[in-house]
């Protein structure tokens, strides 16, 4: 039934309107992308990628259509003149032909269009492979098997393989389409006693099969070079079987495939199926016998009975290549005759751990949030970051740093205006020295509050502390900032009096202007939000800010980089800058061991999902080639070539000229805050757990392989311990900001080695040293140290967690000290939620272990004294104990006085505890009153112990030791812990 005339006219109009709308949305997406790149000054990247994709799309689509469509047309044009009658009668194909023939042009056009779309899209997705191929830089090193520059395997081989796969696909599709066309139009028939084909069909298909086999010959020859990535042997890379069996087999197969291709081509002039049949049989038989059976026999009967001897030279190639590819070939491994007995070392003159970081950035984030959040719509990152800033004397101290980011409007106020025009940014930089706390166990902030105040603000000359670009999930949303400077509407920070808030207007150079109607229309379409177009609060000064996460921002301007999972903020030249480490990676380095990046970097921090996880992509080459910065206020992105000798970075710099600046342009302040990246260090420690061994025989036996220990503070979760940033002193060196880790044997809990890398750009940045523990002296591993802490001081630590509070263990730090290794662990208490307060940890104890000797105290210095007490201190302690015994003897005649003193001490302890609880339950907590109560509690407990010593027959002491005073619990009294709520 025909449609009426009007609907027939409306249909093309509707189709045209739909097409126009679709094209407009497509255009808005592309053009707004261009505007974003233009706003950050990286249009070279946008144009380079887009133009490359367009060209590759057109080339891929044209080639596929030319090859597949050309063969389909050729089959149609060479169809038999008399059609089906040529072979004596009709067949089932006639029905299909008669149904399709009236629409064959439309079917052909639509089919080729779809084929062009898929093939062009697939080809354009390989833009990175193409750019590396045409811009590849030499490595200046050759592989061990073929003597070819490594750049061939890194840049050329992947492209050749890509083109070969494309041609295989095109030829296979051509064979299928040509066969269908010949069948439909009578080129051949499936009849008894066999297949009857016209001469044109036979020639056409013979040529196509010949081309396919010819490509197979090329593939066999190319496979020879792919053996350097083989995983057949004991390690990755060409093994004994690959070199002595597979390599010659691939050469022979290439020659056989070439001969078979000639036989297929010979079928053009010689009728019959004998030659194609012989060539096909020869190809399959040789592939099975030469390509499969022969290498398997060599592997089974030559290699496996003598694997260590046969594979030794190839294991050596793998060791050398892997250490070069992961940049650990210059690691310094030295035997460290660590002492395990503190009585045999001289620790009095060693001050290397006196300033060690005690605050755990993974724990104190909630402490920062509760004491410095100010308002509920602000938050801090979890975990916080570790950086270095000078103290009052100019000495660099490890700091725990974070920025106060915006979560979004308060509950009930989350409308479009508040979300995108008012609550646009966070505010403030908060920092505290990592080696000290105040009298209450809280961080001793030297940058805090809103506006930001503190000594660090003056020493760094911080001028701009607004955070428009950050890591909070709210940064995924766009905001429109700027507007009318005379009537600011963006919330800057809360203040006392007036309207209760200080407003501001964004004046940064970052962002895309949305003053024009056209730009507003484009972004309204991009985000599907009509308010962008209609709002009267948007004017000529307004800018839209989006892609505000620092990692995402860097990834967009440098799509060829793999980024570190943890960006960190720093005050650089008076502004807050995010520093992001970028890696160039590859899985095409010959002979190098290929591993999963996600698995190599997995540890406690990634499992908690608090920092970005790396993808599971496999790599066998990595370099920290780029240091990137993102301005937290205006979003300016800068890329610096940190490893200018990296051939991969040279290749990408050639592809996108002018996008990466030389490292010499980094300011001195920025260099002070550069640190060795975590994910690279995790990859390298994973590699060095095996590849610290350079002898192939020892590597084969594997008895000296190591493991990264599980994090002992995570109970039984079997998650790797993360590396720790801290200032440490390696033997014979000076205190240096480092990234450290430990190793344990594959079987056994003892410590096998300690590794540290210099993380300070002003020193020997990147110098990596491994201290191998002596095999004759067992040194406790992290798990053993944690067990010793918990079992030795279970009673006192349980007293800390009495009532509704809990004990939380901080990062277990391992440090070279006094000729051995010392473990240091902070212990926090955390009150359960209640009374309008959210729980957060407070530092209360420091645990120290050296060998089998353990100390616990309020401060690190006191804990070290417990472990490394000198003989004189021991004598003084013995003398003090004798005097105390004499005093107790004298006081035995005065039991009533001792009893009165004991009761007074308990009463004072209860009063002080009660005052401390009231101070904590106040909103906000009264920290001054809390600190005063803690002092009185400590004095009362000291009086309690003194009164007990005066009794004629002393009862068991209610406190474990004088050092435990602020947190111990007297018998029959409420908990004396500073934080727990009273029980009962």
PDB file of N, CA, C and O in Angstrom, residues 1 101 145 166 168 213 235 253 255 287 307 331 340 360 414 431 528 562 611 635 641 669 780 813 817 832 868 870 893:
ATOM      1  N   UNK A   1       0.848  -1.192   0.000  1.00  0.00           N
ATOM      2  CA  UNK A   1       0.000   0.000   0.000  1.00  0.00           C
ATOM      3  C   UNK A   1       0.884   1.242   0.000  1.00  0.00           C
ATOM      4  O   UNK A   1       1.811   1.373   0.786  1.00  0.00           O
ATOM      5  N   UNK A 101      18.499  -9.664  -6.365  1.00  0.00           N
ATOM      6  CA  UNK A 101      18.978  -8.956  -7.552  1.00  0.00           C
ATOM      7  C   UNK A 101      18.324  -7.591  -7.771  1.00  0.00           C
ATOM      8  O   UNK A 101      19.015  -6.636  -8.139  1.00  0.00           O
ATOM      9  N   UNK A 145      69.411 -11.550  19.571  1.00  0.00           N
ATOM     10  CA  UNK A 145      69.160 -12.630  18.617  1.00  0.00           C
ATOM     11  C   UNK A 145      69.407 -12.208  17.177  1.00  0.00           C
ATOM     12  O   UNK A 145      70.095 -12.906  16.427  1.00  0.00           O
ATOM     13  N   UNK A 166      45.410  -6.423   8.962  1.00  0.00           N
ATOM     14  CA  UNK A 166      44.391  -5.751   8.162  1.00  0.00           C
ATOM     15  C   UNK A 166      44.253  -6.407   6.794  1.00  0.00           C
ATOM     16  O   UNK A 166      43.137  -6.652   6.304  1.00  0.00           O
ATOM     17  N   UNK A 168      45.112  -9.500   5.960  1.00  0.00           N
ATOM     18  CA  UNK A 168      44.509 -10.823   6.137  1.00  0.00           C
ATOM     19  C   UNK A 168      42.993 -10.713   6.210  1.00  0.00           C
ATOM     20  O   UNK A 168      42.250 -11.468   5.567  1.00  0.00           O
ATOM     21  N   UNK A 213      47.828 -17.169   0.884  1.00  0.00           N
ATOM     22  CA  UNK A 213      48.982 -17.988   1.244  1.00  0.00           C
ATOM     23  C   UNK A 213      50.265 -17.160   1.152  1.00  0.00           C
ATOM     24  O   UNK A 213      51.196 -17.335   1.950  1.00  0.00           O
ATOM     25  N   UNK A 235      61.740 -18.353  30.970  1.00  0.00           N
ATOM     26  CA  UNK A 235      61.430 -16.929  31.089  1.00  0.00           C
ATOM     27  C   UNK A 235      61.007 -16.417  29.722  1.00  0.00           C
ATOM     28  O   UNK A 235      61.079 -17.133  28.730  1.00  0.00           O
ATOM     29  N   UNK A 253      58.898 -22.815   6.847  1.00  0.00           N
ATOM     30  CA  UNK A 253      57.472 -22.646   6.579  1.00  0.00           C
ATOM     31  C   UNK A 253      57.212 -21.455   5.666  1.00  0.00           C
ATOM     32  O   UNK A 253      56.298 -21.500   4.822  1.00  0.00           O
ATOM     33  N   UNK A 255      59.183 -20.441   3.302  1.00  0.00           N
ATOM     34  CA  UNK A 255      59.555 -20.876   1.946  1.00  0.00           C
ATOM     35  C   UNK A 255      58.479 -21.798   1.373  1.00  0.00           C
ATOM     36  O   UNK A 255      58.081 -21.676   0.203  1.00  0.00           O
ATOM     37  N   UNK A 287      52.844 -27.208   8.428  1.00  0.00           N
ATOM     38  CA  UNK A 287      52.580 -26.409   9.622  1.00  0.00           C
ATOM     39  C   UNK A 287      52.491 -27.303  10.855  1.00  0.00           C
ATOM     40  O   UNK A 287      52.987 -26.949  11.935  1.00  0.00           O
ATOM     41  N   UNK A 307      67.265 -28.681  31.289  1.00  0.00           N
ATOM     42  CA  UNK A 307      66.732 -27.334  31.102  1.00  0.00           C
ATOM     43  C   UNK A 307      67.673 -26.247  31.614  1.00  0.00           C
ATOM     44  O   UNK A 307      67.859 -25.227  30.947  1.00  0.00           O
ATOM     45  N   UNK A 331      70.949  -0.730  40.084  1.00  0.00           N
ATOM     46  CA  UNK A 331      70.666  -0.859  41.506  1.00  0.00           C
ATOM     47  C   UNK A 331      71.904  -1.395  42.230  1.00  0.00           C
ATOM     48  O   UNK A 331      72.639  -2.239  41.713  1.00  0.00           O
ATOM     49  N   UNK A 340      71.361  -7.845  65.536  1.00  0.00           N
ATOM     50  CA  UNK A 340      70.031  -8.093  66.078  1.00  0.00           C
ATOM     51  C   UNK A 340      69.989  -7.931  67.592  1.00  0.00           C
ATOM     52  O   UNK A 340      68.930  -8.040  68.196  1.00  0.00           O
ATOM     53  N   UNK A 360      50.757   8.825  60.185  1.00  0.00           N
ATOM     54  CA  UNK A 360      50.448   7.935  59.063  1.00  0.00           C
ATOM     55  C   UNK A 360      49.438   8.627  58.157  1.00  0.00           C
ATOM     56  O   UNK A 360      48.301   8.863  58.553  1.00  0.00           O
ATOM     57  N   UNK A 414      21.136  21.310  47.127  1.00  0.00           N
ATOM     58  CA  UNK A 414      21.816  20.813  45.935  1.00  0.00           C
ATOM     59  C   UNK A 414      20.976  21.064  44.685  1.00  0.00           C
ATOM     60  O   UNK A 414      20.429  20.152  44.086  1.00  0.00           O
ATOM     61  N   UNK A 431      48.796  21.495  56.477  1.00  0.00           N
ATOM     62  CA  UNK A 431      50.018  20.708  56.600  1.00  0.00           C
ATOM     63  C   UNK A 431      50.443  20.628  58.062  1.00  0.00           C
ATOM     64  O   UNK A 431      50.167  21.531  58.856  1.00  0.00           O
ATOM     65  N   UNK A 528      23.475  18.594  28.037  1.00  0.00           N
ATOM     66  CA  UNK A 528      22.038  18.412  28.097  1.00  0.00           C
ATOM     67  C   UNK A 528      21.392  19.269  29.170  1.00  0.00           C
ATOM     68  O   UNK A 528      20.487  18.812  29.868  1.00  0.00           O
ATOM     69  N   UNK A 562      51.137   6.800  30.714  1.00  0.00           N
ATOM     70  CA  UNK A 562      50.469   6.100  31.804  1.00  0.00           C
ATOM     71  C   UNK A 562      50.789   6.875  33.076  1.00  0.00           C
ATOM     72  O   UNK A 562      51.960   7.128  33.365  1.00  0.00           O
ATOM     73  N   UNK A 611      43.457   5.307  46.150  1.00  0.00           N
ATOM     74  CA  UNK A 611      44.173   5.935  45.047  1.00  0.00           C
ATOM     75  C   UNK A 611      43.859   5.139  43.784  1.00  0.00           C
ATOM     76  O   UNK A 611      43.401   3.999  43.841  1.00  0.00           O
ATOM     77  N   UNK A 635      44.132  25.701  36.535  1.00  0.00           N
ATOM     78  CA  UNK A 635      44.175  24.487  35.730  1.00  0.00           C
ATOM     79  C   UNK A 635      45.277  24.428  34.701  1.00  0.00           C
ATOM     80  O   UNK A 635      45.281  23.527  33.855  1.00  0.00           O
ATOM     81  N   UNK A 641      60.095  17.177  30.564  1.00  0.00           N
ATOM     82  CA  UNK A 641      60.805  15.954  30.166  1.00  0.00           C
ATOM     83  C   UNK A 641      61.803  15.588  31.258  1.00  0.00           C
ATOM     84  O   UNK A 641      62.941  16.076  31.260  1.00  0.00           O
ATOM     85  N   UNK A 669      61.855  25.819  43.197  1.00  0.00           N
ATOM     86  CA  UNK A 669      60.857  25.417  44.193  1.00  0.00           C
ATOM     87  C   UNK A 669      60.145  24.139  43.765  1.00  0.00           C
ATOM     88  O   UNK A 669      59.867  23.262  44.586  1.00  0.00           O
ATOM     89  N   UNK A 780      64.191 -10.124  62.322  1.00  0.00           N
ATOM     90  CA  UNK A 780      62.725 -10.249  62.235  1.00  0.00           C
ATOM     91  C   UNK A 780      62.161  -9.471  61.042  1.00  0.00           C
ATOM     92  O   UNK A 780      62.611  -8.368  60.726  1.00  0.00           O
ATOM     93  N   UNK A 813      57.207   1.286  60.024  1.00  0.00           N
ATOM     94  CA  UNK A 813      58.355   1.802  59.296  1.00  0.00           C
ATOM     95  C   UNK A 813      59.593   0.971  59.619  1.00  0.00           C
ATOM     96  O   UNK A 813      59.813   0.581  60.769  1.00  0.00           O
ATOM     97  N   UNK A 817      69.530   1.539  61.314  1.00  0.00           N
ATOM     98  CA  UNK A 817      69.829   2.327  62.509  1.00  0.00           C
ATOM     99  C   UNK A 817      70.832   1.560  63.371  1.00  0.00           C
ATOM    100  O   UNK A 817      70.645   0.375  63.655  1.00  0.00           O
ATOM    101  N   UNK A 832      34.716   5.686  69.393  1.00  0.00           N
ATOM    102  CA  UNK A 832      33.570   5.314  68.568  1.00  0.00           C
ATOM    103  C   UNK A 832      32.683   6.534  68.333  1.00  0.00           C
ATOM    104  O   UNK A 832      32.674   7.488  69.114  1.00  0.00           O
ATOM    105  N   UNK A 868      67.557   0.981  73.629  1.00  0.00           N
ATOM    106  CA  UNK A 868      69.006   1.161  73.581  1.00  0.00           C
ATOM    107  C   UNK A 868      69.522   1.815  74.868  1.00  0.00           C
ATOM    108  O   UNK A 868      70.373   2.711  74.816  1.00  0.00           O
ATOM    109  N   UNK A 870      71.755   2.608  77.967  1.00  0.00           N
ATOM    110  CA  UNK A 870      73.186   2.374  78.203  1.00  0.00           C
ATOM    111  C   UNK A 870      73.389   1.693  79.547  1.00  0.00           C
ATOM    112  O   UNK A 870      72.477   1.605  80.375  1.00  0.00           O
ATOM    113  N   UNK A 893      55.333   1.204 108.433  1.00  0.00           N
ATOM    114  CA  UNK A 893      54.711   1.512 109.730  1.00  0.00           C
ATOM    115  C   UNK A 893      53.573   2.507 109.585  1.00  0.00           C
ATOM    116  O   UNK A 893      52.923   2.852 110.565  1.00  0.00           O
TER     117      UNK A 893
END
